[in-house]
Amino acid sequence: MKISVIGTGYVGLVSGTCFAEMGNDVICVDIDEKKVNSLKEGIVPIYEPGLERMVLENYKKGTLNFTTDIKEALDNSNICFIAVGTPMGEDGSADLQYVLAVAKSIGQNMKHHMFVVDKSTVPVGTADKVGETIQNELDKRESGLTFDIISNPEFLKEGDAISDFMKPDRVVIGAKTKEAIDIMRELYAPFTRSHDRFISMDIRSAEMTKYTANAMLATKISFMNEISNICERVGADINQVRNGIGSDSRIGYSFIYPGCGYGGSCFPKDVQALAKTAKDYGYTPKILDAVEEVNYAQKRVISDKVIKIFGENLDGKTFAVWGLAFKPETDDMREASSITVINELTKRGAKIKAYDPKARKEAESYYLKDNNSVEYVDSKYTALVNSDAMLLLTEWKEFRSPDFEEISKRLNNSIIFDGRNQYNKDNLEKIGFEYHQIGVKS
C-alpha cells in the first residue's frame, strides 16, 4: 500500500518504518529540513532499540522515504497518517494546533480520495474537527473530493516500540464506513496473522480507548505508590505486599511496582487531558485527579528522604545519580522523576554527578541545561567518586547487579537511595550499607 505519515517524531517514525518493513511504500513528512536530511543519512533523532537499523535498511530499499513536501506525499499515497505532537496546554488539555494544521494542508493539497488516520493521541471529538477542517479547505477549492476519517490510536511502549508495532496486543480502528475499516484491516493484516487482534468500533470510542488505557495504567502505578507510602508508615514491606497481591490473576504483576513516580510523553499528558475533557463535559473525575496528585508527590519522595538524612542545607554535599531517563531503554526525559529530584536537591545547595547510558544529551541540552550544579560523567562508577550518597532513579539493566564493594569504596558514605527498589535491603545492610527504598521503613 502507499502510505504517507505526517510527523517524524516518536510515533510517526516508528509507525512509518514498521509499515515500510512489511513492504508498503511509505513517505514520511516533516517541516524540519535538517531532520529530514539527517534521516536520509540514517541518523535517527531518538533512541529506540532496533529503529535506526530498520530506518536505514528500508530507506536503502526504497520502501521508506522522507520529505518536507506534503503535496508530494499526498500525491503518492492514499492513506495518510497524522502523527504530529499534541503537547499539553496550560490548562491540561491536549493542544491540537499541529493536528489541525496538518488537516488544513491535507484539504489544500489532496487530489484524490484519502483515508486520513489520526495516529496522534487526541481527545474525543478530534476526528470531527479534523474532518471539518479538511472539508472547509475542499469547499474553498470548490472541490467534490471525498475522504474518510479514521482513528487508530497507538499503544507503543518506549524502549519496546518496534516489537509492540510488529506484534501488537491489539489494533484499534474507529471509522464510519466499511471501506475505511476494510482498508485498515488489509493494512494491518501482516501484523496480526497469528491472532486476530483487529478491533473495530466507532471513532469516539477509539479515541477514548487510548486515553482510558493510559489512565488505567497510570492509576495502577499511583495506587501502588500510595500503598507503598502507607506500608512505610505502618512497618510493612511493599515488595512483599506486591508479591502477595500480584499472584492474584485478577490483579497480576504488571504496573504494580512501586517507584518514584511515572513520567514520559504519555501518562502525565493523557491523564490530565482526559481529566480536562471530563470537566469540559461537566463531570469531576475524582480518581484521575487523585492519580495525578499522588504522582506529583511521589516524584519528591527520594529527595525528601535525602533531605531527611542530610538536612535542608545541602551546601558542600554531592550526590551520584544513576539514571536520568523516565524509564530504561529510552533517552526520553519528558516528565522524568530525575528532573524533580535533581532540582529539589540542587536548589538546597547540593552538587550532582549524573550518569545515564542514553539520556545525557537530553539533560544537557534541554531538561537540565540551566542547572549549573549538575556534572555529567561517562560511567556509573565515576559518578560515585567523592559523592556522599548514590541515588538510583532509572532501572537500567546495567544498574541491576553492580559491584557493591566498588560502590562502597568510591562513595564518601555507603548510602543508597533507591527510587526503583532494585536491591535487597537485608543483603545490603549485612555488608554495611545504609539503604533507603520506596515503601519500606528505613
GROMACS .gro file of C-alpha atoms in nm:
model
  442
    1MET     CA    1   0.000   0.000   0.000
    2LYS     CA    2   0.103   0.362  -0.048
    3ILE     CA    3   0.120   0.548   0.282
    4SER     CA    4   0.215   0.897   0.396
    5VAL     CA    5   0.299   0.973   0.757
    6ILE     CA    6   0.293   1.337   0.865
    7GLY     CA    7   0.532   1.391   1.152
    8THR     CA    8   0.859   1.207   1.219
    9GLY     CA    9   0.852   1.215   1.595
   10TYR     CA   10   0.842   0.901   1.805
   11VAL     CA   11   0.507   0.767   1.686
   12GLY     CA   12   0.538   0.878   1.323
   13LEU     CA   13   0.888   0.744   1.269
   14VAL     CA   14   0.823   0.408   1.435
   15SER     CA   15   0.492   0.364   1.252
   16GLY     CA   16   0.625   0.463   0.912
   17THR     CA   17   0.933   0.244   0.948
   18CYS     CA   18   0.734  -0.062   1.057
   19PHE     CA   19   0.486  -0.020   0.771
   20ALA     CA   20   0.781   0.000   0.530
   21GLU     CA   21   0.933  -0.310   0.688
   22MET     CA   22   0.624  -0.504   0.576
   23GLY     CA   23   0.671  -0.391   0.215
   24ASN     CA   24   0.448  -0.085   0.198
   25ASP     CA   25   0.567   0.228   0.018
   26VAL     CA   26   0.596   0.494   0.288
   27ILE     CA   27   0.673   0.865   0.268
   28CYS     CA   28   0.734   1.042   0.600
   29VAL     CA   29   0.687   1.418   0.608
   30ASP     CA   30   0.839   1.672   0.845
   31ILE     CA   31   0.868   2.051   0.824
   32ASP     CA   32   1.221   2.034   0.973
   33GLU     CA   33   1.451   2.012   0.670
   34LYS     CA   34   1.758   1.940   0.881
   35LYS     CA   35   1.580   1.648   1.046
   36VAL     CA   36   1.465   1.511   0.710
   37ASN     CA   37   1.819   1.528   0.570
   38SER     CA   38   1.955   1.352   0.878
   39LEU     CA   39   1.700   1.073   0.843
   40LYS     CA   40   1.805   1.024   0.482
   41GLU     CA   41   2.156   0.968   0.614
   42GLY     CA   42   2.032   0.712   0.864
   43ILE     CA   43   2.067   0.945   1.162
   44VAL     CA   44   1.769   0.887   1.392
   45PRO     CA   45   1.693   1.172   1.637
   46ILE     CA   46   1.555   0.945   1.909
   47TYR     CA   47   1.689   0.636   2.083
   48GLU     CA   48   1.471   0.330   2.034
   49PRO     CA   49   1.629  -0.018   2.018
   50GLY     CA   50   1.633  -0.151   1.661
   51LEU     CA   51   1.485   0.160   1.500
   52GLU     CA   52   1.798   0.309   1.344
   53ARG     CA   53   1.884  -0.015   1.163
   54MET     CA   54   1.530  -0.051   1.026
   55VAL     CA   55   1.519   0.310   0.908
   56LEU     CA   56   1.849   0.276   0.721
   57GLU     CA   57   1.762  -0.061   0.565
   58ASN     CA   58   1.420   0.046   0.441
   59TYR     CA   59   1.548   0.379   0.312
   60LYS     CA   60   1.814   0.195   0.112
   61LYS     CA   61   1.549  -0.045  -0.025
   62GLY     CA   62   1.332   0.248  -0.129
   63THR     CA   63   1.029   0.146   0.077
   64LEU     CA   64   1.084   0.436   0.320
   65ASN     CA   65   1.139   0.795   0.208
   66PHE     CA   66   1.149   1.135   0.374
   67THR     CA   67   1.040   1.477   0.250
   68THR     CA   68   0.935   1.823   0.362
   69ASP     CA   69   0.677   1.842   0.082
   70ILE     CA   70   0.332   1.730   0.198
   71LYS     CA   71   0.195   1.773  -0.154
   72GLU     CA   72   0.442   1.515  -0.286
   73ALA     CA   73   0.348   1.277  -0.006
   74LEU     CA   74  -0.026   1.309  -0.063
   75ASP     CA   75   0.011   1.268  -0.442
   76ASN     CA   76   0.185   0.936  -0.381
   77SER     CA   77  -0.039   0.786  -0.114
   78ASN     CA   78  -0.400   0.701  -0.046
   79ILE     CA   79  -0.364   0.651   0.330
   80CYS     CA   80  -0.234   0.947   0.530
   81PHE     CA   81  -0.143   0.911   0.898
   82ILE     CA   82  -0.140   1.225   1.112
   83ALA     CA   83   0.133   1.166   1.373
   84VAL     CA   84   0.231   1.512   1.496
   85GLY     CA   85   0.264   1.614   1.858
   86THR     CA   86  -0.025   1.706   2.086
   87PRO     CA   87   0.157   1.884   2.371
   88MET     CA   88  -0.019   1.960   2.695
   89GLY     CA   89  -0.167   2.308   2.721
   90GLU     CA   90  -0.152   2.520   3.036
   91ASP     CA   91  -0.499   2.401   3.138
   92GLY     CA   92  -0.409   2.033   3.094
   93SER     CA   93  -0.586   1.994   2.760
   94ALA     CA   94  -0.420   1.849   2.451
   95ASP     CA   95  -0.301   2.119   2.212
   96LEU     CA   96  -0.443   2.032   1.868
   97GLN     CA   97  -0.288   2.315   1.668
   98TYR     CA   98  -0.040   2.086   1.488
   99VAL     CA   99  -0.301   1.819   1.413
  100LEU     CA  100  -0.540   2.075   1.267
  101ALA     CA  101  -0.259   2.244   1.071
  102VAL     CA  102  -0.190   1.909   0.903
  103ALA     CA  103  -0.561   1.861   0.837
  104LYS     CA  104  -0.570   2.203   0.671
  105SER     CA  105  -0.274   2.110   0.449
  106ILE     CA  106  -0.442   1.784   0.352
  107GLY     CA  107  -0.755   1.970   0.247
  108GLN     CA  108  -0.549   2.218   0.046
  109ASN     CA  109  -0.336   1.959  -0.136
  110MET     CA  110  -0.523   1.629  -0.177
  111LYS     CA  111  -0.610   1.528  -0.534
  112HIS     CA  112  -0.795   1.200  -0.481
  113HIS     CA  113  -0.994   1.018  -0.215
  114MET     CA  114  -0.787   0.993   0.102
  115PHE     CA  115  -0.812   0.777   0.410
  116VAL     CA  116  -0.696   1.019   0.681
  117VAL     CA  117  -0.588   0.843   1.000
  118ASP     CA  118  -0.545   1.012   1.339
  119LYS     CA  119  -0.243   0.833   1.489
  120SER     CA  120  -0.163   1.111   1.734
  121THR     CA  121  -0.310   1.077   2.081
  122VAL     CA  122  -0.607   1.312   2.066
  123PRO     CA  123  -0.915   1.391   2.278
  124VAL     CA  124  -1.259   1.256   2.200
  125GLY     CA  125  -1.412   1.459   1.921
  126THR     CA  126  -1.087   1.540   1.741
  127ALA     CA  127  -1.181   1.334   1.435
  128ASP     CA  128  -1.482   1.561   1.386
  129LYS     CA  129  -1.257   1.868   1.398
  130VAL     CA  130  -1.009   1.714   1.153
  131GLY     CA  131  -1.291   1.628   0.915
  132GLU     CA  132  -1.440   1.977   0.937
  133THR     CA  133  -1.101   2.135   0.873
  134ILE     CA  134  -1.036   1.924   0.564
  135GLN     CA  135  -1.388   1.983   0.431
  136ASN     CA  136  -1.357   2.360   0.480
  137GLU     CA  137  -1.044   2.365   0.265
  138LEU     CA  138  -1.208   2.148  -0.002
  139ASP     CA  139  -1.507   2.383  -0.006
  140LYS     CA  140  -1.275   2.679  -0.061
  141ARG     CA  141  -1.133   2.493  -0.360
  142GLU     CA  142  -1.489   2.411  -0.476
  143SER     CA  143  -1.374   2.051  -0.483
  144GLY     CA  144  -1.600   1.749  -0.471
  145LEU     CA  145  -1.324   1.519  -0.344
  146THR     CA  146  -1.415   1.281  -0.063
  147PHE     CA  147  -1.226   1.138   0.230
  148ASP     CA  148  -1.262   0.908   0.531
  149ILE     CA  149  -1.153   0.998   0.881
  150ILE     CA  150  -1.017   0.707   1.087
  151SER     CA  151  -0.899   0.688   1.446
  152ASN     CA  152  -0.610   0.445   1.501
  153PRO     CA  153  -0.455   0.512   1.843
  154GLU     CA  154  -0.103   0.386   1.910
  155PHE     CA  155  -0.010   0.164   2.205
  156LEU     CA  156   0.369   0.175   2.186
  157LYS     CA  157   0.593   0.139   2.489
  158GLU     CA  158   0.911   0.343   2.465
  159GLY     CA  159   1.205   0.104   2.464
  160ASP     CA  160   0.997  -0.174   2.311
  161ALA     CA  161   0.812   0.010   2.035
  162ILE     CA  162   0.931  -0.198   1.740
  163SER     CA  163   0.810  -0.520   1.900
  164ASP     CA  164   0.483  -0.356   2.005
  165PHE     CA  165   0.413  -0.242   1.649
  166MET     CA  166   0.523  -0.560   1.474
  167LYS     CA  167   0.342  -0.789   1.721
  168PRO     CA  168   0.059  -0.577   1.861
  169ASP     CA  169  -0.165  -0.677   2.152
  170ARG     CA  170  -0.446  -0.515   1.957
  171VAL     CA  171  -0.511  -0.285   1.664
  172VAL     CA  172  -0.795  -0.044   1.743
  173ILE     CA  173  -0.973   0.118   1.449
  174GLY     CA  174  -1.253   0.371   1.470
  175ALA     CA  175  -1.429   0.453   1.144
  176LYS     CA  176  -1.770   0.532   0.994
  177THR     CA  177  -1.756   0.334   0.671
  178LYS     CA  178  -1.698  -0.029   0.581
  179GLU     CA  179  -1.445   0.079   0.318
  180ALA     CA  180  -1.234   0.253   0.581
  181ILE     CA  181  -1.240  -0.046   0.815
  182ASP     CA  182  -1.160  -0.287   0.530
  183ILE     CA  183  -0.856  -0.093   0.409
  184MET     CA  184  -0.718  -0.071   0.763
  185ARG     CA  185  -0.780  -0.442   0.814
  186GLU     CA  186  -0.583  -0.511   0.496
  187LEU     CA  187  -0.302  -0.276   0.601
  188TYR     CA  188  -0.263  -0.441   0.941
  189ALA     CA  189  -0.316  -0.800   0.825
  190PRO     CA  190   0.060  -0.880   0.816
  191PHE     CA  191   0.092  -0.766   1.177
  192THR     CA  192  -0.199  -0.974   1.310
  193ARG     CA  193  -0.170  -1.304   1.120
  194SER     CA  194  -0.107  -1.527   1.422
  195HIS     CA  195  -0.405  -1.390   1.616
  196ASP     CA  196  -0.699  -1.177   1.513
  197ARG     CA  197  -0.626  -0.868   1.721
  198PHE     CA  198  -0.810  -0.625   1.494
  199ILE     CA  199  -1.082  -0.440   1.687
  200SER     CA  200  -1.315  -0.204   1.503
  201MET     CA  201  -1.550   0.042   1.669
  202ASP     CA  202  -1.694   0.391   1.631
  203ILE     CA  203  -1.449   0.681   1.613
  204ARG     CA  204  -1.520   0.839   1.951
  205SER     CA  205  -1.482   0.505   2.127
  206ALA     CA  206  -1.146   0.453   1.955
  207GLU     CA  207  -1.030   0.797   2.065
  208MET     CA  208  -1.144   0.720   2.420
  209THR     CA  209  -0.974   0.379   2.424
  210LYS     CA  210  -0.624   0.527   2.409
  211TYR     CA  211  -0.680   0.769   2.697
  212THR     CA  212  -0.854   0.504   2.904
  213ALA     CA  213  -0.569   0.256   2.859
  214ASN     CA  214  -0.303   0.502   2.970
  215ALA     CA  215  -0.515   0.637   3.254
  216MET     CA  216  -0.574   0.281   3.381
  217LEU     CA  217  -0.201   0.201   3.381
  218ALA     CA  218  -0.117   0.531   3.548
  219THR     CA  219  -0.383   0.457   3.809
  220LYS     CA  220  -0.220   0.123   3.894
  221ILE     CA  221   0.115   0.296   3.940
  222SER     CA  222  -0.021   0.573   4.162
  223PHE     CA  223  -0.228   0.324   4.362
  224MET     CA  224   0.079   0.111   4.437
  225ASN     CA  225   0.282   0.419   4.522
  226GLU     CA  226   0.013   0.529   4.765
  227ILE     CA  227   0.012   0.181   4.922
  228SER     CA  228   0.393   0.196   4.942
  229ASN     CA  229   0.371   0.519   5.142
  230ILE     CA  230   0.126   0.356   5.380
  231CYS     CA  231   0.350   0.048   5.411
  232GLU     CA  232   0.645   0.264   5.503
  233ARG     CA  233   0.448   0.426   5.784
  234VAL     CA  234   0.295   0.109   5.931
  235GLY     CA  235   0.610  -0.103   5.907
  236ALA     CA  236   0.507  -0.328   5.618
  237ASP     CA  237   0.725  -0.410   5.317
  238ILE     CA  238   0.573  -0.303   4.983
  239ASN     CA  239   0.788  -0.557   4.796
  240GLN     CA  240   0.629  -0.843   4.990
  241VAL     CA  241   0.284  -0.689   4.956
  242ARG     CA  242   0.336  -0.666   4.579
  243ASN     CA  243   0.421  -1.036   4.561
  244GLY     CA  244   0.117  -1.117   4.770
  245ILE     CA  245  -0.133  -0.932   4.551
  246GLY     CA  246   0.037  -0.995   4.216
  247SER     CA  247  -0.019  -1.370   4.250
  248ASP     CA  248  -0.393  -1.298   4.220
  249SER     CA  249  -0.472  -1.346   3.849
  250ARG     CA  250  -0.730  -1.069   3.868
  251ILE     CA  251  -0.454  -0.823   3.956
  252GLY     CA  252  -0.132  -0.961   3.803
  253TYR     CA  253   0.219  -0.822   3.835
  254SER     CA  254   0.218  -0.561   3.558
  255PHE     CA  255   0.241  -0.198   3.666
  256ILE     CA  256   0.234  -0.270   4.039
  257TYR     CA  257   0.600  -0.192   4.107
  258PRO     CA  258   0.649   0.099   4.350
  259GLY     CA  259   0.882   0.379   4.248
  260CYS     CA  260   0.948   0.750   4.238
  261GLY     CA  261   0.662   0.833   4.003
  262TYR     CA  262   0.575   0.789   3.637
  263GLY     CA  263   0.685   1.021   3.357
  264GLY     CA  264   0.727   1.017   2.980
  265SER     CA  265   0.530   1.158   2.692
  266CYS     CA  266   0.206   0.970   2.755
  267PHE     CA  267   0.085   0.906   3.110
  268PRO     CA  268   0.118   1.259   3.256
  269LYS     CA  269  -0.023   1.428   2.947
  270ASP     CA  270  -0.301   1.177   2.884
  271VAL     CA  271  -0.426   1.161   3.243
  272GLN     CA  272  -0.453   1.540   3.256
  273ALA     CA  273  -0.609   1.564   2.910
  274LEU     CA  274  -0.874   1.304   2.997
  275ALA     CA  275  -0.948   1.484   3.323
  276LYS     CA  276  -0.982   1.812   3.133
  277THR     CA  277  -1.218   1.650   2.882
  278ALA     CA  278  -1.434   1.516   3.166
  279LYS     CA  279  -1.454   1.861   3.325
  280ASP     CA  280  -1.539   2.020   2.991
  281TYR     CA  281  -1.840   1.788   2.979
  282GLY     CA  282  -1.947   1.874   3.334
  283TYR     CA  283  -1.802   1.574   3.518
  284THR     CA  284  -1.545   1.587   3.800
  285PRO     CA  285  -1.302   1.293   3.756
  286LYS     CA  286  -1.203   1.236   4.119
  287ILE     CA  287  -0.989   0.928   4.056
  288LEU     CA  288  -0.798   1.085   3.767
  289ASP     CA  289  -0.727   1.397   3.972
  290ALA     CA  290  -0.602   1.179   4.258
  291VAL     CA  291  -0.378   0.976   4.024
  292GLU     CA  292  -0.202   1.292   3.910
  293GLU     CA  293  -0.184   1.435   4.264
  294VAL     CA  294  -0.023   1.117   4.400
  295ASN     CA  295   0.227   1.109   4.116
  296TYR     CA  296   0.324   1.472   4.169
  297ALA     CA  297   0.404   1.399   4.533
  298GLN     CA  298   0.577   1.068   4.458
  299LYS     CA  299   0.843   1.239   4.246
  300ARG     CA  300   0.959   1.411   4.564
  301VAL     CA  301   0.982   1.101   4.783
  302ILE     CA  302   1.350   1.033   4.710
  303SER     CA  303   1.461   1.394   4.751
  304ASP     CA  304   1.262   1.408   5.076
  305LYS     CA  305   1.447   1.100   5.203
  306VAL     CA  306   1.782   1.259   5.116
  307ILE     CA  307   1.686   1.583   5.292
  308LYS     CA  308   1.570   1.389   5.599
  309ILE     CA  309   1.914   1.228   5.631
  310PHE     CA  310   2.140   1.516   5.523
  311GLY     CA  311   1.930   1.816   5.626
  312GLU     CA  312   1.776   2.112   5.444
  313ASN     CA  313   2.112   2.280   5.386
  314LEU     CA  314   2.299   2.067   5.133
  315ASP     CA  315   2.588   2.305   5.069
  316GLY     CA  316   2.907   2.102   5.027
  317LYS     CA  317   2.718   1.778   4.957
  318THR     CA  318   2.748   1.584   4.632
  319PHE     CA  319   2.515   1.309   4.518
  320ALA     CA  320   2.567   1.050   4.246
  321VAL     CA  321   2.258   0.998   4.031
  322TRP     CA  322   2.220   0.676   3.835
  323GLY     CA  323   1.959   0.725   3.565
  324LEU     CA  324   1.802   1.033   3.407
  325ALA     CA  325   1.552   0.893   3.153
  326PHE     CA  326   1.195   0.840   3.273
  327LYS     CA  327   1.238   0.465   3.210
  328PRO     CA  328   1.510   0.233   3.076
  329GLU     CA  329   1.575   0.172   2.704
  330THR     CA  330   1.494   0.528   2.603
  331ASP     CA  331   1.657   0.871   2.609
  332ASP     CA  332   1.321   1.040   2.681
  333MET     CA  333   1.326   1.268   2.986
  334ARG     CA  334   0.983   1.422   2.949
  335GLU     CA  335   0.829   1.449   3.298
  336ALA     CA  336   1.110   1.228   3.436
  337SER     CA  337   1.135   1.198   3.814
  338SER     CA  338   1.508   1.270   3.789
  339ILE     CA  339   1.433   1.630   3.692
  340THR     CA  340   1.232   1.688   4.009
  341VAL     CA  341   1.477   1.507   4.237
  342ILE     CA  342   1.784   1.687   4.099
  343ASN     CA  343   1.622   2.030   4.111
  344GLU     CA  344   1.497   1.976   4.467
  345LEU     CA  345   1.849   1.888   4.583
  346THR     CA  346   2.046   2.149   4.390
  347LYS     CA  347   1.822   2.436   4.500
  348ARG     CA  348   1.931   2.346   4.853
  349GLY     CA  349   2.297   2.374   4.757
  350ALA     CA  350   2.384   2.018   4.651
  351LYS     CA  351   2.604   1.919   4.358
  352ILE     CA  352   2.504   1.630   4.132
  353LYS     CA  353   2.721   1.386   3.939
  354ALA     CA  354   2.487   1.219   3.691
  355TYR     CA  355   2.519   0.916   3.468
  356ASP     CA  356   2.270   0.774   3.218
  357PRO     CA  357   2.363   0.545   2.926
  358LYS     CA  358   2.137   0.729   2.678
  359ALA     CA  359   1.976   1.044   2.818
  360ARG     CA  360   2.280   1.262   2.891
  361LYS     CA  361   2.239   1.471   2.576
  362GLU     CA  362   1.871   1.534   2.653
  363ALA     CA  363   1.958   1.651   3.003
  364GLU     CA  364   2.247   1.872   2.899
  365SER     CA  365   2.078   2.033   2.601
  366TYR     CA  366   1.725   2.076   2.732
  367TYR     CA  367   1.582   1.940   3.055
  368LEU     CA  368   1.862   2.041   3.294
  369LYS     CA  369   2.052   2.284   3.074
  370ASP     CA  370   2.005   2.575   3.317
  371ASN     CA  371   2.114   2.377   3.622
  372ASN     CA  372   2.483   2.453   3.666
  373SER     CA  373   2.512   2.226   3.969
  374VAL     CA  374   2.499   1.909   3.756
  375GLU     CA  375   2.812   1.737   3.625
  376TYR     CA  376   2.770   1.459   3.368
  377VAL     CA  377   3.003   1.160   3.370
  378ASP     CA  378   3.064   0.865   3.137
  379SER     CA  379   3.024   0.572   3.376
  380LYS     CA  380   2.821   0.478   3.678
  381TYR     CA  381   3.125   0.425   3.898
  382THR     CA  382   3.280   0.759   3.804
  383ALA     CA  383   2.968   0.930   3.938
  384LEU     CA  384   3.035   0.781   4.282
  385VAL     CA  385   3.379   0.933   4.339
  386ASN     CA  386   3.365   1.175   4.635
  387SER     CA  387   2.985   1.160   4.638
  388ASP     CA  388   2.803   1.147   4.971
  389ALA     CA  389   2.535   0.900   4.856
  390MET     CA  390   2.406   0.728   4.543
  391LEU     CA  391   2.052   0.780   4.409
  392LEU     CA  392   1.912   0.523   4.165
  393LEU     CA  393   1.630   0.681   3.962
  394THR     CA  394   1.608   0.470   3.641
  395GLU     CA  395   1.621   0.090   3.640
  396TRP     CA  396   1.867   0.037   3.353
  397LYS     CA  397   1.990  -0.322   3.326
  398GLU     CA  398   2.350  -0.219   3.396
  399PHE     CA  399   2.239  -0.098   3.739
  400ARG     CA  400   2.080  -0.427   3.847
  401SER     CA  401   2.388  -0.616   3.968
  402PRO     CA  402   2.662  -0.361   4.041
  403ASP     CA  403   2.980  -0.422   4.238
  404PHE     CA  404   2.871  -0.306   4.582
  405GLU     CA  405   3.225  -0.328   4.716
  406GLU     CA  406   3.329  -0.082   4.445
  407ILE     CA  407   3.033   0.142   4.528
  408SER     CA  408   3.127   0.149   4.895
  409LYS     CA  409   3.494   0.217   4.815
  410ARG     CA  410   3.413   0.518   4.594
  411LEU     CA  411   3.137   0.682   4.798
  412ASN     CA  412   3.215   0.902   5.096
  413ASN     CA  413   2.934   0.722   5.280
  414SER     CA  414   2.788   0.379   5.200
  415ILE     CA  415   2.438   0.518   5.147
  416ILE     CA  416   2.199   0.429   4.865
  417PHE     CA  417   1.860   0.588   4.794
  418ASP     CA  418   1.679   0.351   4.558
  419GLY     CA  419   1.384   0.503   4.371
  420ARG     CA  420   1.307   0.179   4.185
  421ASN     CA  421   1.350  -0.086   4.458
  422GLN     CA  422   1.616  -0.277   4.266
  423TYR     CA  423   1.820  -0.420   4.553
  424ASN     CA  424   1.776  -0.643   4.857
  425LYS     CA  425   1.769  -0.441   5.177
  426ASP     CA  426   1.888  -0.722   5.408
  427ASN     CA  427   2.182  -0.812   5.185
  428LEU     CA  428   2.299  -0.452   5.160
  429GLU     CA  429   2.270  -0.387   5.532
  430LYS     CA  430   2.475  -0.700   5.602
  431ILE     CA  431   2.768  -0.553   5.410
  432GLY     CA  432   2.744  -0.218   5.584
  433PHE     CA  433   2.518  -0.010   5.357
  434GLU     CA  434   2.254   0.231   5.473
  435TYR     CA  435   1.978   0.155   5.223
  436HIS     CA  436   1.663   0.360   5.165
  437GLN     CA  437   1.395   0.243   4.923
  438ILE     CA  438   1.030   0.309   4.840
  439GLY     CA  439   0.765   0.161   5.069
  440VAL     CA  440   0.996   0.008   5.331
  441LYS     CA  441   1.066   0.170   5.665
  442SER     CA  442   1.435   0.265   5.695
   0.00000   0.00000   0.00000
